[in-house]
Amino acid sequence: MKKSLFFRICLTLMLALCFSHELLAATENLPAGKLKVVNGNVQIVRSGQSMSAKVGDYLNALDEIVTGPNSSAGITMQDDTLMSMGPNSRLALNQYAYDPVTNEGKLDASLIKGALRFISGIIGKTSPRSVAIRTPVSTIGIRGTDFIVEVPDGQ
Amino acid sequence: MVSKRNWLCIFTSILVVAGCATPERIVLLPQADGKPSAVIVESRAGKVVLDKPYAMADVSSSSIKPGATNAAAVNERYADIQKSMPPRPTIYTLYFILGTTKLTAESNAQLDSILEQMKKIPAADAIIVGHADMVGTDAVNDKLSRDRAEWVKNLLIKKGIDIDHVEAVGRGSREPLIPAKRGVEEPKNRRVEIRVR
């Protein structure tokens, strides 16, 4: 009796391990998002390296996107969150995870300067409390939302 | 002669004035589907909930000022971000015969036109989400929904659809389109949604 319980616990643990590993693998393969619109000078900053962005470029969960003067960018995230950035803007992704099987995830980003329009996607529907947009002085939480945030330069 | 301390005062005043002159601004826009929505804005100065379309808040390190604007003013001030918004995702739905990865006759007839539409979306990528109805166990439905999604993914590849990142997942019977009781057939729930962005 004792032995069978022990085996059962072992089996459960092993299954849980396999399952979590599979989930991790599934989400690791996915890019966080994609640049769908690029006007003028748009840069992706990844691990300290800056590179010119073009339409179709993928974004990783910790990338920064920077637009120059008279430039703008449009981004679609894996969970269908849509974002557009105005000129002279800097957006840093702090955390992004999305599991298309459970529809759960997390989106945390900072608008360091400039302007951003944000239309929340599936994560915003299933777990709105897991979505946060930060600015130098504010934190914005969402409840099923489309909004604009503007941060003046040099604050 | 201005002392070091006075310089510090002047410098601080400039910062404070600059901060007051240009607060951050958050504007709530109406939802495309007309449903109510809200943003919760928090700063050191406090917290405000914007829950009406075009409600806004001007936020500095020392204050949050609620206010209101309108569509015309937003479109003028934010013309750049309005025009660079990516298109909303398009969802195509295909239906299947009970317990199989075979399309219904109706979906089969629509297939070519759906594929043609998908070819026209620039820099597209897609998530293919399979679903099953409430007939059968969760394990069976999880596998069936995944098989349906994989079947559609392979079909897109075979038809030469140029979508560079396609992910196929199965949600079993977790997300019925039409609410149904366990064990009851519902053809509308036996489906694959192709979310193209």
Short mmCIF file of C-alpha atoms in Angstrom, two decimals:
data_model
loop_
_atom_site.label_atom_id
_atom_site.label_comp_id
_atom_site.label_asym_id
_atom_site.label_seq_id
_atom_site.Cartn_x
_atom_site.Cartn_y
_atom_site.Cartn_z
CA MET A 1 0.00 0.00 0.00
CA LYS A 2 2.74 2.39 1.03
CA LYS A 3 4.79 1.34 -1.93
CA SER A 4 1.98 1.95 -4.41
CA LEU A 5 1.42 5.44 -3.02
CA PHE A 6 5.11 6.18 -3.40
CA PHE A 7 5.02 5.01 -7.01
CA ARG A 8 1.98 7.07 -7.68
CA ILE A 9 3.67 10.21 -6.36
CA CYS A 10 6.76 9.44 -8.45
CA LEU A 11 4.64 8.95 -11.55
CA THR A 12 2.75 12.20 -10.96
CA LEU A 13 6.01 14.10 -10.49
CA MET A 14 7.48 12.60 -13.64
CA LEU A 15 4.37 13.43 -15.65
CA ALA A 16 4.34 16.98 -14.29
CA LEU A 17 7.99 17.38 -15.28
CA CYS A 18 7.38 16.09 -18.80
CA PHE A 19 4.34 18.32 -19.17
CA SER A 20 6.03 21.51 -17.97
CA HIS A 21 9.00 20.78 -20.20
CA GLU A 22 6.73 20.35 -23.20
CA LEU A 23 4.92 23.59 -22.44
CA LEU A 24 8.20 25.43 -22.12
CA ALA A 25 9.44 24.01 -25.41
CA ALA A 26 6.21 25.01 -27.14
CA THR A 27 6.44 28.63 -26.05
CA GLU A 28 10.21 28.92 -26.52
CA ASN A 29 9.81 28.30 -30.25
CA LEU A 30 7.48 31.23 -30.68
CA PRO A 31 8.85 34.68 -31.39
CA ALA A 32 7.24 37.31 -29.13
CA GLY A 33 6.03 39.42 -32.03
CA LYS A 34 6.62 40.79 -35.48
CA LEU A 35 7.13 44.19 -37.08
CA LYS A 36 4.24 44.68 -39.49
CA VAL A 37 4.73 48.37 -40.32
CA VAL A 38 8.05 50.21 -40.61
CA ASN A 39 8.18 53.88 -41.69
CA GLY A 40 11.56 55.64 -41.80
CA ASN A 41 14.26 54.77 -39.28
CA VAL A 42 13.28 51.97 -36.89
CA GLN A 43 15.84 50.07 -34.82
CA ILE A 44 15.61 46.87 -32.81
CA VAL A 45 17.96 46.80 -29.82
CA ARG A 46 18.78 43.22 -28.78
CA SER A 47 21.38 42.33 -26.12
CA GLY A 48 22.86 45.83 -26.46
CA GLN A 49 23.21 45.58 -30.26
CA SER A 50 21.17 47.93 -32.44
CA MET A 51 19.99 46.87 -35.89
CA SER A 52 17.84 48.43 -38.60
CA ALA A 53 14.37 46.91 -38.66
CA LYS A 54 12.31 46.00 -41.69
CA VAL A 55 8.78 44.69 -42.18
CA GLY A 56 8.59 41.01 -41.23
CA ASP A 57 11.38 41.12 -38.60
CA TYR A 58 10.63 39.08 -35.48
CA LEU A 59 10.82 40.47 -31.97
CA ASN A 60 12.11 38.64 -28.92
CA ALA A 61 10.66 38.94 -25.43
CA LEU A 62 13.36 41.38 -24.23
CA ASP A 63 13.85 43.56 -27.34
CA GLU A 64 13.69 47.34 -27.45
CA ILE A 65 12.16 49.12 -30.42
CA VAL A 66 13.34 52.63 -31.22
CA THR A 67 11.88 55.00 -33.84
CA GLY A 68 13.72 58.05 -35.23
CA PRO A 69 12.35 61.48 -36.22
CA ASN A 70 9.47 61.27 -38.76
CA SER A 71 9.43 57.49 -38.26
CA SER A 72 6.85 55.06 -36.93
CA ALA A 73 6.36 51.34 -36.40
CA GLY A 74 3.53 48.83 -36.07
CA ILE A 75 3.90 45.60 -34.10
CA THR A 76 1.71 42.49 -33.81
CA MET A 77 2.45 40.28 -30.81
CA GLN A 78 1.91 36.51 -30.79
CA ASP A 79 -1.35 36.83 -28.79
CA ASP A 80 -2.72 39.42 -31.29
CA THR A 81 -1.86 42.40 -29.11
CA LEU A 82 -1.35 45.31 -31.52
CA MET A 83 0.98 48.23 -30.87
CA SER A 84 1.96 51.27 -32.90
CA MET A 85 4.73 53.70 -32.06
CA GLY A 86 5.03 57.33 -33.16
CA PRO A 87 8.25 59.21 -34.00
CA ASN A 88 11.14 59.59 -31.48
CA SER A 89 9.78 56.75 -29.39
CA ARG A 90 11.43 54.03 -27.37
CA LEU A 91 9.58 50.91 -26.20
CA ALA A 92 11.26 48.22 -24.10
CA LEU A 93 9.73 44.76 -23.73
CA ASN A 94 10.40 43.65 -20.13
CA GLN A 95 8.59 40.34 -20.22
CA TYR A 96 6.52 38.46 -22.77
CA ALA A 97 5.10 34.96 -22.66
CA TYR A 98 2.12 33.47 -24.44
CA ASP A 99 0.85 29.90 -24.51
CA PRO A 100 -1.57 29.40 -27.42
CA VAL A 101 -2.92 26.17 -25.88
CA THR A 102 -4.07 27.71 -22.59
CA ASN A 103 -4.29 31.31 -23.95
CA GLU A 104 -2.47 32.49 -20.83
CA GLY A 105 0.62 34.66 -20.71
CA LYS A 106 2.22 37.88 -19.57
CA LEU A 107 3.04 41.17 -21.23
CA ASP A 108 5.11 43.82 -19.50
CA ALA A 109 6.58 46.72 -21.47
CA SER A 110 7.93 50.22 -20.83
CA LEU A 111 7.39 53.27 -23.00
CA ILE A 112 10.54 55.21 -22.19
CA LYS A 113 9.66 58.12 -24.48
CA GLY A 114 7.38 59.01 -27.36
CA ALA A 115 3.88 57.78 -28.11
CA LEU A 116 2.30 54.34 -28.20
CA ARG A 117 -1.13 53.03 -29.08
CA PHE A 118 -1.90 49.68 -27.50
CA ILE A 119 -4.77 47.33 -28.41
CA SER A 120 -4.77 44.37 -26.05
CA GLY A 121 -4.97 40.84 -27.44
CA ILE A 122 -5.75 37.39 -26.07
CA ILE A 123 -3.63 37.70 -22.89
CA GLY A 124 -5.58 40.89 -22.14
CA LYS A 125 -8.82 38.89 -22.42
CA THR A 126 -7.85 35.79 -20.43
CA SER A 127 -5.65 37.46 -17.79
CA PRO A 128 -5.89 41.28 -17.91
CA ARG A 129 -3.93 41.54 -14.66
CA SER A 130 -0.91 40.04 -16.46
CA VAL A 131 -0.65 43.05 -18.77
CA ALA A 132 1.19 46.21 -17.71
CA ILE A 133 2.55 49.19 -19.63
CA ARG A 134 5.00 51.33 -17.69
CA THR A 135 6.22 54.87 -18.28
CA PRO A 136 8.75 56.91 -16.28
CA VAL A 137 6.01 58.04 -13.86
CA SER A 138 2.98 55.77 -14.45
CA THR A 139 1.92 52.16 -14.57
CA ILE A 140 -1.06 51.36 -16.78
CA GLY A 141 -3.20 48.31 -16.14
CA ILE A 142 -5.86 47.22 -18.61
CA ARG A 143 -9.39 45.84 -18.60
CA GLY A 144 -10.00 44.92 -22.23
CA THR A 145 -8.50 47.97 -23.77
CA ASP A 146 -7.43 50.21 -26.62
CA PHE A 147 -5.50 53.28 -25.47
CA ILE A 148 -2.76 55.78 -26.28
CA VAL A 149 0.08 56.76 -23.98
CA GLU A 150 2.43 59.67 -24.55
CA VAL A 151 5.70 60.32 -22.72
CA PRO A 152 7.45 63.65 -23.36
CA ASP A 153 11.17 63.51 -24.07
CA GLY A 154 13.71 64.25 -21.33
CA GLN A 155 11.68 63.63 -18.16
CA MET B 1 28.34 85.09 -7.75
CA VAL B 2 25.94 82.17 -7.49
CA SER B 3 26.82 79.55 -4.89
CA LYS B 4 26.84 75.82 -5.60
CA ARG B 5 23.71 75.45 -3.52
CA ASN B 6 21.85 78.12 -5.47
CA TRP B 7 22.79 76.44 -8.72
CA LEU B 8 21.28 73.24 -7.36
CA CYS B 9 18.07 75.15 -6.51
CA ILE B 10 17.87 76.68 -9.99
CA PHE B 11 18.54 73.30 -11.59
CA THR B 12 15.84 71.62 -9.49
CA SER B 13 13.33 74.38 -10.31
CA ILE B 14 13.99 73.91 -14.03
CA LEU B 15 13.35 70.19 -13.67
CA VAL B 16 10.14 70.78 -11.73
CA VAL B 17 8.90 73.38 -14.23
CA ALA B 18 9.81 71.07 -17.14
CA GLY B 19 7.95 68.25 -15.44
CA CYS B 20 4.85 70.38 -14.97
CA ALA B 21 4.92 71.74 -18.51
CA THR B 22 4.92 68.34 -20.19
CA PRO B 23 3.05 65.66 -18.29
CA GLU B 24 2.58 62.14 -19.64
CA ARG B 25 -0.81 61.63 -21.23
CA ILE B 26 -2.96 58.52 -21.36
CA VAL B 27 -6.12 58.44 -23.51
CA LEU B 28 -8.68 55.62 -23.49
CA LEU B 29 -10.00 54.83 -26.97
CA PRO B 30 -13.33 53.11 -27.69
CA GLN B 31 -13.24 49.33 -28.28
CA ALA B 32 -13.75 48.21 -31.89
CA ASP B 33 -16.64 46.01 -30.74
CA GLY B 34 -18.20 48.79 -28.66
CA LYS B 35 -17.83 46.86 -25.39
CA PRO B 36 -16.90 48.76 -22.22
CA SER B 37 -13.21 48.89 -21.30
CA ALA B 38 -10.93 50.69 -18.88
CA VAL B 39 -7.35 51.53 -18.02
CA ILE B 40 -6.08 51.92 -14.51
CA VAL B 41 -3.36 54.55 -14.29
CA GLU B 42 -1.17 54.57 -11.20
CA SER B 43 1.68 56.85 -10.26
CA ARG B 44 3.29 58.12 -7.08
CA ALA B 45 0.65 60.86 -7.10
CA GLY B 46 -2.26 58.41 -6.94
CA LYS B 47 -4.52 56.33 -9.10
CA VAL B 48 -7.22 57.06 -11.66
CA VAL B 49 -9.52 54.76 -13.65
CA LEU B 50 -10.38 55.84 -17.20
CA ASP B 51 -13.53 53.97 -18.24
CA LYS B 52 -15.23 56.19 -20.84
CA PRO B 53 -14.04 56.52 -24.45
CA TYR B 54 -11.75 59.55 -24.85
CA ALA B 55 -11.32 59.98 -21.11
CA MET B 56 -7.71 60.95 -20.45
CA ALA B 57 -5.24 61.63 -17.68
CA ASP B 58 -2.24 63.95 -17.58
CA VAL B 59 0.29 62.43 -15.21
CA SER B 60 3.40 64.01 -13.73
CA SER B 61 5.48 62.87 -10.79
CA SER B 62 3.38 65.08 -8.51
CA SER B 63 -0.15 64.94 -9.95
CA ILE B 64 -2.75 63.07 -11.99
CA LYS B 65 -5.24 65.31 -13.79
CA PRO B 66 -8.26 63.55 -15.34
CA GLY B 67 -9.80 65.14 -18.43
CA ALA B 68 -11.48 64.35 -21.73
CA THR B 69 -10.69 64.65 -25.41
CA ASN B 70 -12.41 63.55 -28.64
CA ALA B 71 -11.84 61.52 -31.81
CA ALA B 72 -10.87 64.48 -34.00
CA ALA B 73 -8.30 65.80 -31.51
CA VAL B 74 -6.80 62.31 -31.03
CA ASN B 75 -6.51 61.71 -34.78
CA GLU B 76 -4.77 65.03 -35.25
CA ARG B 77 -2.35 64.77 -32.32
CA TYR B 78 -1.52 61.09 -32.92
CA ALA B 79 -1.73 60.93 -36.74
CA ASP B 80 1.55 58.94 -36.95
CA ILE B 81 0.53 56.16 -34.59
CA GLN B 82 -2.96 55.96 -36.06
CA LYS B 83 -1.60 55.30 -39.54
CA SER B 84 1.07 52.76 -38.48
CA MET B 85 -1.30 50.48 -36.55
CA PRO B 86 -1.03 46.93 -37.94
CA PRO B 87 -4.25 45.45 -39.32
CA ARG B 88 -6.37 43.42 -36.91
CA PRO B 89 -5.88 39.67 -37.29
CA THR B 90 -8.16 37.87 -39.73
CA ILE B 91 -9.70 34.61 -38.52
CA TYR B 92 -10.69 31.96 -41.07
CA THR B 93 -12.71 29.00 -39.80
CA LEU B 94 -12.88 25.53 -41.32
CA TYR B 95 -15.32 22.85 -40.09
CA PHE B 96 -14.76 19.11 -39.79
CA ILE B 97 -16.74 15.87 -39.90
CA LEU B 98 -17.33 14.23 -36.49
CA GLY B 99 -14.27 12.45 -35.10
CA THR B 100 -12.15 13.06 -38.22
CA THR B 101 -9.63 15.38 -39.83
CA LYS B 102 -11.86 15.58 -42.91
CA LEU B 103 -13.38 18.92 -43.90
CA THR B 104 -17.14 19.24 -44.29
CA ALA B 105 -18.30 19.64 -47.89
CA GLU B 106 -19.15 23.28 -47.21
CA SER B 107 -15.69 24.14 -45.81
CA ASN B 108 -14.02 22.20 -48.61
CA ALA B 109 -15.86 24.35 -51.14
CA GLN B 110 -14.66 27.57 -49.43
CA LEU B 111 -11.05 26.44 -49.15
CA ASP B 112 -9.66 27.91 -52.38
CA SER B 113 -11.14 31.34 -51.77
CA ILE B 114 -9.76 31.38 -48.19
CA LEU B 115 -6.29 30.45 -49.44
CA GLU B 116 -6.47 33.23 -52.07
CA GLN B 117 -7.37 35.79 -49.38
CA MET B 118 -4.51 34.62 -47.14
CA LYS B 119 -1.98 35.11 -49.95
CA LYS B 120 -2.82 38.83 -50.04
CA ILE B 121 -1.83 39.58 -46.40
CA PRO B 122 1.66 41.17 -46.25
CA ALA B 123 4.36 39.72 -43.92
CA ALA B 124 1.80 37.26 -42.61
CA ASP B 125 2.23 34.68 -39.92
CA ALA B 126 -0.40 32.46 -38.43
CA ILE B 127 -1.49 30.43 -35.45
CA ILE B 128 -3.71 27.51 -36.35
CA VAL B 129 -5.95 26.51 -33.46
CA GLY B 130 -7.83 23.22 -33.58
CA HIS B 131 -11.02 22.50 -31.62
CA ALA B 132 -13.23 19.50 -30.99
CA ASP B 133 -16.85 19.23 -29.84
CA MET B 134 -17.99 17.70 -26.54
CA VAL B 135 -18.27 14.12 -27.84
CA GLY B 136 -15.49 11.90 -26.42
CA THR B 137 -12.96 12.21 -23.62
CA ASP B 138 -10.66 15.20 -23.06
CA ALA B 139 -7.66 13.10 -24.08
CA VAL B 140 -9.30 12.11 -27.36
CA ASN B 141 -10.44 15.68 -28.06
CA ASP B 142 -7.03 17.18 -27.24
CA LYS B 143 -5.42 14.84 -29.76
CA LEU B 144 -8.18 15.27 -32.35
CA SER B 145 -8.04 19.08 -32.15
CA ARG B 146 -4.25 19.01 -32.50
CA ASP B 147 -4.47 16.60 -35.45
CA ARG B 148 -6.97 18.92 -37.16
CA ALA B 149 -4.66 21.91 -36.67
CA GLU B 150 -1.65 19.93 -37.97
CA TRP B 151 -3.71 18.80 -40.96
CA VAL B 152 -4.49 22.44 -41.84
CA LYS B 153 -0.86 23.45 -41.30
CA ASN B 154 0.30 20.74 -43.72
CA LEU B 155 -2.38 21.78 -46.19
CA LEU B 156 -1.09 25.39 -46.17
CA ILE B 157 2.46 24.17 -46.74
CA LYS B 158 1.31 21.86 -49.56
CA LYS B 159 -0.63 24.70 -51.21
CA GLY B 160 2.48 26.90 -51.08
CA ILE B 161 1.02 29.61 -48.84
CA ASP B 162 3.92 31.95 -48.08
CA ILE B 163 3.43 32.40 -44.35
CA ASP B 164 6.75 32.20 -42.60
CA HIS B 165 5.76 31.21 -39.11
CA VAL B 166 2.91 28.79 -38.65
CA GLU B 167 2.13 27.26 -35.28
CA ALA B 168 -0.46 24.52 -34.87
CA VAL B 169 -2.07 23.92 -31.48
CA GLY B 170 -5.09 22.02 -30.19
CA ARG B 171 -7.47 23.34 -27.53
CA GLY B 172 -9.59 20.21 -27.31
CA SER B 173 -13.16 21.03 -26.31
CA ARG B 174 -12.16 23.91 -23.99
CA GLU B 175 -13.39 26.71 -26.23
CA PRO B 176 -16.72 25.79 -27.85
CA LEU B 177 -18.07 28.32 -30.35
CA ILE B 178 -21.59 27.20 -29.41
CA PRO B 179 -22.12 26.18 -25.76
CA ALA B 180 -22.94 22.45 -25.62
CA LYS B 181 -23.37 19.69 -23.05
CA ARG B 182 -20.77 16.97 -22.70
CA GLY B 183 -21.51 14.08 -25.04
CA VAL B 184 -23.69 16.21 -27.33
CA GLU B 185 -22.66 16.71 -30.96
CA GLU B 186 -22.18 20.27 -32.18
CA PRO B 187 -20.86 20.60 -35.74
CA LYS B 188 -20.00 24.30 -35.24
CA ASN B 189 -17.51 23.35 -32.51
CA ARG B 190 -15.58 20.87 -34.69
CA ARG B 191 -13.38 23.47 -36.28
CA VAL B 192 -9.96 24.90 -36.96
CA GLU B 193 -9.41 28.63 -36.70
CA ILE B 194 -6.59 30.07 -38.79
CA ARG B 195 -5.55 33.34 -37.13
CA VAL B 196 -3.58 35.24 -39.77
CA ARG B 197 -1.75 38.44 -38.77
#
